[in-house]
PDB file of C-alpha atoms in Angstrom:
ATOM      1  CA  UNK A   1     -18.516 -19.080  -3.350  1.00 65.00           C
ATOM      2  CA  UNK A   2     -16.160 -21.375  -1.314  1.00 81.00           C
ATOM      3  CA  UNK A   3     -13.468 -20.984  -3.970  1.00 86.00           C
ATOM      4  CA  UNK A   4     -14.264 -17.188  -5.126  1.00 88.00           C
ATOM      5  CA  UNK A   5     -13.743 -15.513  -1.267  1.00 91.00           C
ATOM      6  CA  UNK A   6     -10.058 -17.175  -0.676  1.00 93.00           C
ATOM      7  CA  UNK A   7      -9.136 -16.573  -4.329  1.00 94.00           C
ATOM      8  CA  UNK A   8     -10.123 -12.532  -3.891  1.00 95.00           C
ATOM      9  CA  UNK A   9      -8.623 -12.370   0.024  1.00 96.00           C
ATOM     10  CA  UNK A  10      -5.296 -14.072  -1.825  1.00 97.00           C
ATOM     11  CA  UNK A  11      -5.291 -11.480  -5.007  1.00 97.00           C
ATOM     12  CA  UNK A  12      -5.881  -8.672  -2.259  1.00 97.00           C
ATOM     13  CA  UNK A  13      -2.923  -9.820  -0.040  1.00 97.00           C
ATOM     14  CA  UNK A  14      -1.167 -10.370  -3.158  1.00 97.00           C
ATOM     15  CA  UNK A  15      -0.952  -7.366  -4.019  1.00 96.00           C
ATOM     16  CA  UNK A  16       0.264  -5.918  -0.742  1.00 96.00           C
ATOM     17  CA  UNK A  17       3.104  -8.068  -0.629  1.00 97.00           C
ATOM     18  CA  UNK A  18       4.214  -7.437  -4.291  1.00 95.00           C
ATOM     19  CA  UNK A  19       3.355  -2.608  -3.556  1.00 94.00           C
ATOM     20  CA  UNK A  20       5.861  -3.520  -0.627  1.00 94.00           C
ATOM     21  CA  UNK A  21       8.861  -5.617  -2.078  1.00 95.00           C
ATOM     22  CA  UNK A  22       8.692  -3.311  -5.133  1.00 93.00           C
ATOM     23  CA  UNK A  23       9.085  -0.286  -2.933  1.00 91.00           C
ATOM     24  CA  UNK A  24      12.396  -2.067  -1.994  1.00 91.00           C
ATOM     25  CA  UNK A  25      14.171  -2.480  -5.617  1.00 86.00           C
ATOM     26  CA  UNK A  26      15.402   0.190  -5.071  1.00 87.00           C
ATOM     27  CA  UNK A  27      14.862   1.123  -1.945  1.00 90.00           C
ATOM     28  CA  UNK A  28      16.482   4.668  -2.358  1.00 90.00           C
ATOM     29  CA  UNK A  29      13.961   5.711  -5.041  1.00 89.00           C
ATOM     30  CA  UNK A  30      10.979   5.128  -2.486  1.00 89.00           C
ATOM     31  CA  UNK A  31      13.243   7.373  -0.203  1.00 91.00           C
ATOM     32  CA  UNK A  32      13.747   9.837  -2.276  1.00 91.00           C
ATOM     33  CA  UNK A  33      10.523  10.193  -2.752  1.00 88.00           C
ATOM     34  CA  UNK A  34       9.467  10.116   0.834  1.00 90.00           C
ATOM     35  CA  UNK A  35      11.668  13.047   1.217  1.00 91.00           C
ATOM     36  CA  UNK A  36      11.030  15.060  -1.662  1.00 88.00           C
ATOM     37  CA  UNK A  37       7.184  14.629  -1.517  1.00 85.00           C
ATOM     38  CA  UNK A  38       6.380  14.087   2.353  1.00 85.00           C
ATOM     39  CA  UNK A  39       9.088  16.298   3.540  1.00 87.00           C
ATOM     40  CA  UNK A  40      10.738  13.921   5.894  1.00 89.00           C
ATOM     41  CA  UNK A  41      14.443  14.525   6.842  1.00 91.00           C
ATOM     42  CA  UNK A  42      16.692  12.039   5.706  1.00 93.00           C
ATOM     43  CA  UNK A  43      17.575  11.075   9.130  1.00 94.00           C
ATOM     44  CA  UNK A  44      13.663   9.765   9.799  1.00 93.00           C
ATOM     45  CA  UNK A  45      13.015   8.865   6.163  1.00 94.00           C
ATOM     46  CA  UNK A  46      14.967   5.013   6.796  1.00 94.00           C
ATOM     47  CA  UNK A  47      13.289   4.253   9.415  1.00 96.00           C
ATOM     48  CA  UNK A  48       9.806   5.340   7.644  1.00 94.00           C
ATOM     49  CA  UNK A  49      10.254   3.709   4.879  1.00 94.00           C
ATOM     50  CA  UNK A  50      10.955   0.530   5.888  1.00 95.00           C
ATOM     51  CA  UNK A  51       8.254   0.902   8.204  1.00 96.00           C
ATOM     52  CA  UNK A  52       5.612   1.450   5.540  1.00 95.00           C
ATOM     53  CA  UNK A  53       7.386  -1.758   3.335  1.00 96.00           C
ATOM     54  CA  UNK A  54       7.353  -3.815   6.475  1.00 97.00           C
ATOM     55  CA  UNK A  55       3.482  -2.941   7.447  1.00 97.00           C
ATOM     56  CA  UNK A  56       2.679  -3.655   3.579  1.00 97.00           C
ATOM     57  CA  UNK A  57       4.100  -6.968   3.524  1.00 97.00           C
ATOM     58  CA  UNK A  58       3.127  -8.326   7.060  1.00 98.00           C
ATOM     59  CA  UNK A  59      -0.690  -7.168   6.455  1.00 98.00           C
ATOM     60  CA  UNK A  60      -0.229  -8.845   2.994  1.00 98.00           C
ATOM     61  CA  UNK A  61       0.902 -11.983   4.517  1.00 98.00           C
ATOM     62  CA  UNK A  62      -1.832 -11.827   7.383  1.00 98.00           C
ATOM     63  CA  UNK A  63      -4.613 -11.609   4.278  1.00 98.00           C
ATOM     64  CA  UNK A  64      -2.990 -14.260   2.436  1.00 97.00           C
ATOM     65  CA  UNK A  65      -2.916 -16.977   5.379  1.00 97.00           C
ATOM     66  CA  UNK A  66      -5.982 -15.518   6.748  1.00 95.00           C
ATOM     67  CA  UNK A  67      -4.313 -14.709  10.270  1.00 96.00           C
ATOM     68  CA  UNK A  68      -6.600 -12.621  12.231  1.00 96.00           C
ATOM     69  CA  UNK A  69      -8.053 -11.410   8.852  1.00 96.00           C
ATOM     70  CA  UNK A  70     -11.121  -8.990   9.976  1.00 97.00           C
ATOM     71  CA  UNK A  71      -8.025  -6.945  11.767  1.00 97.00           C
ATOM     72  CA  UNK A  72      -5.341  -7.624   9.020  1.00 97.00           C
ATOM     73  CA  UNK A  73      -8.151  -6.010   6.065  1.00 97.00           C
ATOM     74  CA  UNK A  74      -9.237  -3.570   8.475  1.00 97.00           C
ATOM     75  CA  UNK A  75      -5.380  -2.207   9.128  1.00 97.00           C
ATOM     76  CA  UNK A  76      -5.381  -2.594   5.022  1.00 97.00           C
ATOM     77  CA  UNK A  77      -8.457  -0.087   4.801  1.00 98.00           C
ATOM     78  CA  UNK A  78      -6.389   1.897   7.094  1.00 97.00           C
ATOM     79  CA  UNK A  79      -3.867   2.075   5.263  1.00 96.00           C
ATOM     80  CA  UNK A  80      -5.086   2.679   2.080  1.00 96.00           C
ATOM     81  CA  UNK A  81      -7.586   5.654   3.524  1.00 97.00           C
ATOM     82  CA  UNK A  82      -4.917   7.363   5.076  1.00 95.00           C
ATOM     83  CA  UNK A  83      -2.779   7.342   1.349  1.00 93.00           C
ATOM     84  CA  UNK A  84      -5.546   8.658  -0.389  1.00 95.00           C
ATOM     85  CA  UNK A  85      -6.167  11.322   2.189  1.00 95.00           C
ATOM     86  CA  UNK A  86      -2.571  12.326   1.778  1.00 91.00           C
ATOM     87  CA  UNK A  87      -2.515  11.768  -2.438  1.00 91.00           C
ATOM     88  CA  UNK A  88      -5.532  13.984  -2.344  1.00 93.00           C
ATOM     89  CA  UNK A  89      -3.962  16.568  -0.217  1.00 91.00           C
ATOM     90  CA  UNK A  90      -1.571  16.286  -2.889  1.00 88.00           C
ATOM     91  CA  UNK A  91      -3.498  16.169  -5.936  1.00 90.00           C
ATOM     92  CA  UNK A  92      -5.508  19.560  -4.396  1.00 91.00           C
ATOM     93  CA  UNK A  93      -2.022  21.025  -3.756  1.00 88.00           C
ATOM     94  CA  UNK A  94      -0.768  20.879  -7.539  1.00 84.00           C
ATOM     95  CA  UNK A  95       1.572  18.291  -7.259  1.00 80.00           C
ATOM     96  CA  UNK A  96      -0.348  15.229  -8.123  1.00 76.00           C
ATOM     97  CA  UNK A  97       1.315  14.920 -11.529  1.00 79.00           C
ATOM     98  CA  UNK A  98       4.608  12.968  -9.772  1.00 81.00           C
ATOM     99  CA  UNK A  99       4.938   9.532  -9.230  1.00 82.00           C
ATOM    100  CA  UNK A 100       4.286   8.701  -5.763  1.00 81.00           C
ATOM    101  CA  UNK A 101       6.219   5.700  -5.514  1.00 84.00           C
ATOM    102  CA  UNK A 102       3.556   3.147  -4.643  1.00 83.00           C
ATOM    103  CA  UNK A 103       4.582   0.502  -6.657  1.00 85.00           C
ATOM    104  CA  UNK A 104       8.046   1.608  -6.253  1.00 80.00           C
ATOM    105  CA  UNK A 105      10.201   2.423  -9.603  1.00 82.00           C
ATOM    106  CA  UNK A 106       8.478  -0.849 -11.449  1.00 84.00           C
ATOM    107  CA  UNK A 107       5.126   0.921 -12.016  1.00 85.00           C
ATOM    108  CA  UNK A 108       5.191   4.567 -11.869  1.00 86.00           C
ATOM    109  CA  UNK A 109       1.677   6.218 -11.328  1.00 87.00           C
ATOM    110  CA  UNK A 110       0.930   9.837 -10.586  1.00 88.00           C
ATOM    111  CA  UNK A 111      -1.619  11.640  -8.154  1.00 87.00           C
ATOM    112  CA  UNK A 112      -5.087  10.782  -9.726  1.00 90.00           C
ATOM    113  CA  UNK A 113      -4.037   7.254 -10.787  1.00 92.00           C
ATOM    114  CA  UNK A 114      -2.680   5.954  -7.523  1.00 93.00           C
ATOM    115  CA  UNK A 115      -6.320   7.330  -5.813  1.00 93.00           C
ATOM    116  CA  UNK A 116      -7.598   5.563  -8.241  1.00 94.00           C
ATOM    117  CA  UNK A 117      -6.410   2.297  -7.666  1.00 95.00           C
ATOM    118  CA  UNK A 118      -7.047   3.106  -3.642  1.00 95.00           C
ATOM    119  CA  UNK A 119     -10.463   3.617  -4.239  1.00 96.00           C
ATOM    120  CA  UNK A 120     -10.705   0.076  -6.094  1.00 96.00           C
ATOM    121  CA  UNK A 121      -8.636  -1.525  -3.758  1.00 97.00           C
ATOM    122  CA  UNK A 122     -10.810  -0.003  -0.538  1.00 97.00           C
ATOM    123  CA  UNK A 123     -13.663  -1.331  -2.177  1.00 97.00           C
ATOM    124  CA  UNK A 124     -12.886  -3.946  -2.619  1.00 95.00           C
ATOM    125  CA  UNK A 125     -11.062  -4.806   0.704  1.00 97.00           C
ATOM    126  CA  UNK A 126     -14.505  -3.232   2.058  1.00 97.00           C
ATOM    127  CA  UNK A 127     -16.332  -6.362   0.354  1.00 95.00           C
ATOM    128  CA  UNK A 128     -13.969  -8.980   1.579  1.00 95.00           C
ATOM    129  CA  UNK A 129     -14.158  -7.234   4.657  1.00 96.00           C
ATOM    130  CA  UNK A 130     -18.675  -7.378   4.798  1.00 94.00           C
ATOM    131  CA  UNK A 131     -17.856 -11.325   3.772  1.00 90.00           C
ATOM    132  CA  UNK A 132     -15.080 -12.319   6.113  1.00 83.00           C
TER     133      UNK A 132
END
C-alpha cells in the first residue's frame, strides 16, 4: 500500500499536467473552441484559457509533489464536477457530438466520452481523496 497510493496520486496528477500542456499545442484550437462552444468573446477567451491550462497544470503539480494535497484533489474534484456539469448541459443540448477540446487537438473526444473519462477520473480522485 505504501507504493500503490503515491503511484495512483502521481498517475492522477499526471494526467492533469499532460490535459493542460496539450490544451496549449495549439493553443488557438482550445480557443476556438472556447468560443465556439462556451460562447466567450474573443476578447475574454485568452485570458480564460490560459486560466483553465494554468489551474490544470498547477493542481497537477500540487498532486504530484503532494503540496497541500487534500486541497489540491479537492480543487481537482472541482474541477472536473463543474466540466461534466457543463459537458452534460451540452450533451442534453444536442451538441455533445463535438470535440470539446480536453485533451486539446492530440486526443479528440466528444460529449459522452469526455463525461466519461470525468466520471472515472472523479472517482477515482474521490478514492485518493478518502485515503490521503
Amino acid at each position: 500500500m505504501k507504493v500503490v497510493f503515491p503511484s495512483l496520486r502521481i498517475l492522477f496528477g499526471l494526467i492533469f499536467i499532460a490535459s493542460g500542456i496539450l490544451k496549449l499545442f495549439p493553443i488557438d484550437y482550445f480557443e476556438l473552441i472556447l468560443v465556439d462552444q462556451v460562447g466567450l468573446s474573443w476578447n475574454a477567451v485568452p485570458f480564460f484559457a490560459r486560466f483553465v491550462i494554468w489551474a490544470e497544470i498547477v493542481i497537477g503539480l500540487c498532486i504530484v509533489f503532494s503540496f497541500r494535497l487534500k486541497l489540491s484533489l479537492i480543487a481537482s474534484l472541482s474541477m472536473l464536477s463543474a466540466f461534466t456539469i457543463y459537458l452534460m448541459a451540452q450533451v442534453l443540448s444536442g451538441n455533445g457530438a463535438e470535440d470539446c477540446g480536453c485533451f486539446g487537438e492530440l486526443i479528440p473526444l466528444d460529449g459522452p466520452s469526455s463525461i466519461i473519462k470525468n466520471v472515472i477520473l472523479l472517482l477515482f480522485g474521490s478514492a485518493l481523496l478518502a485515503f490521503a
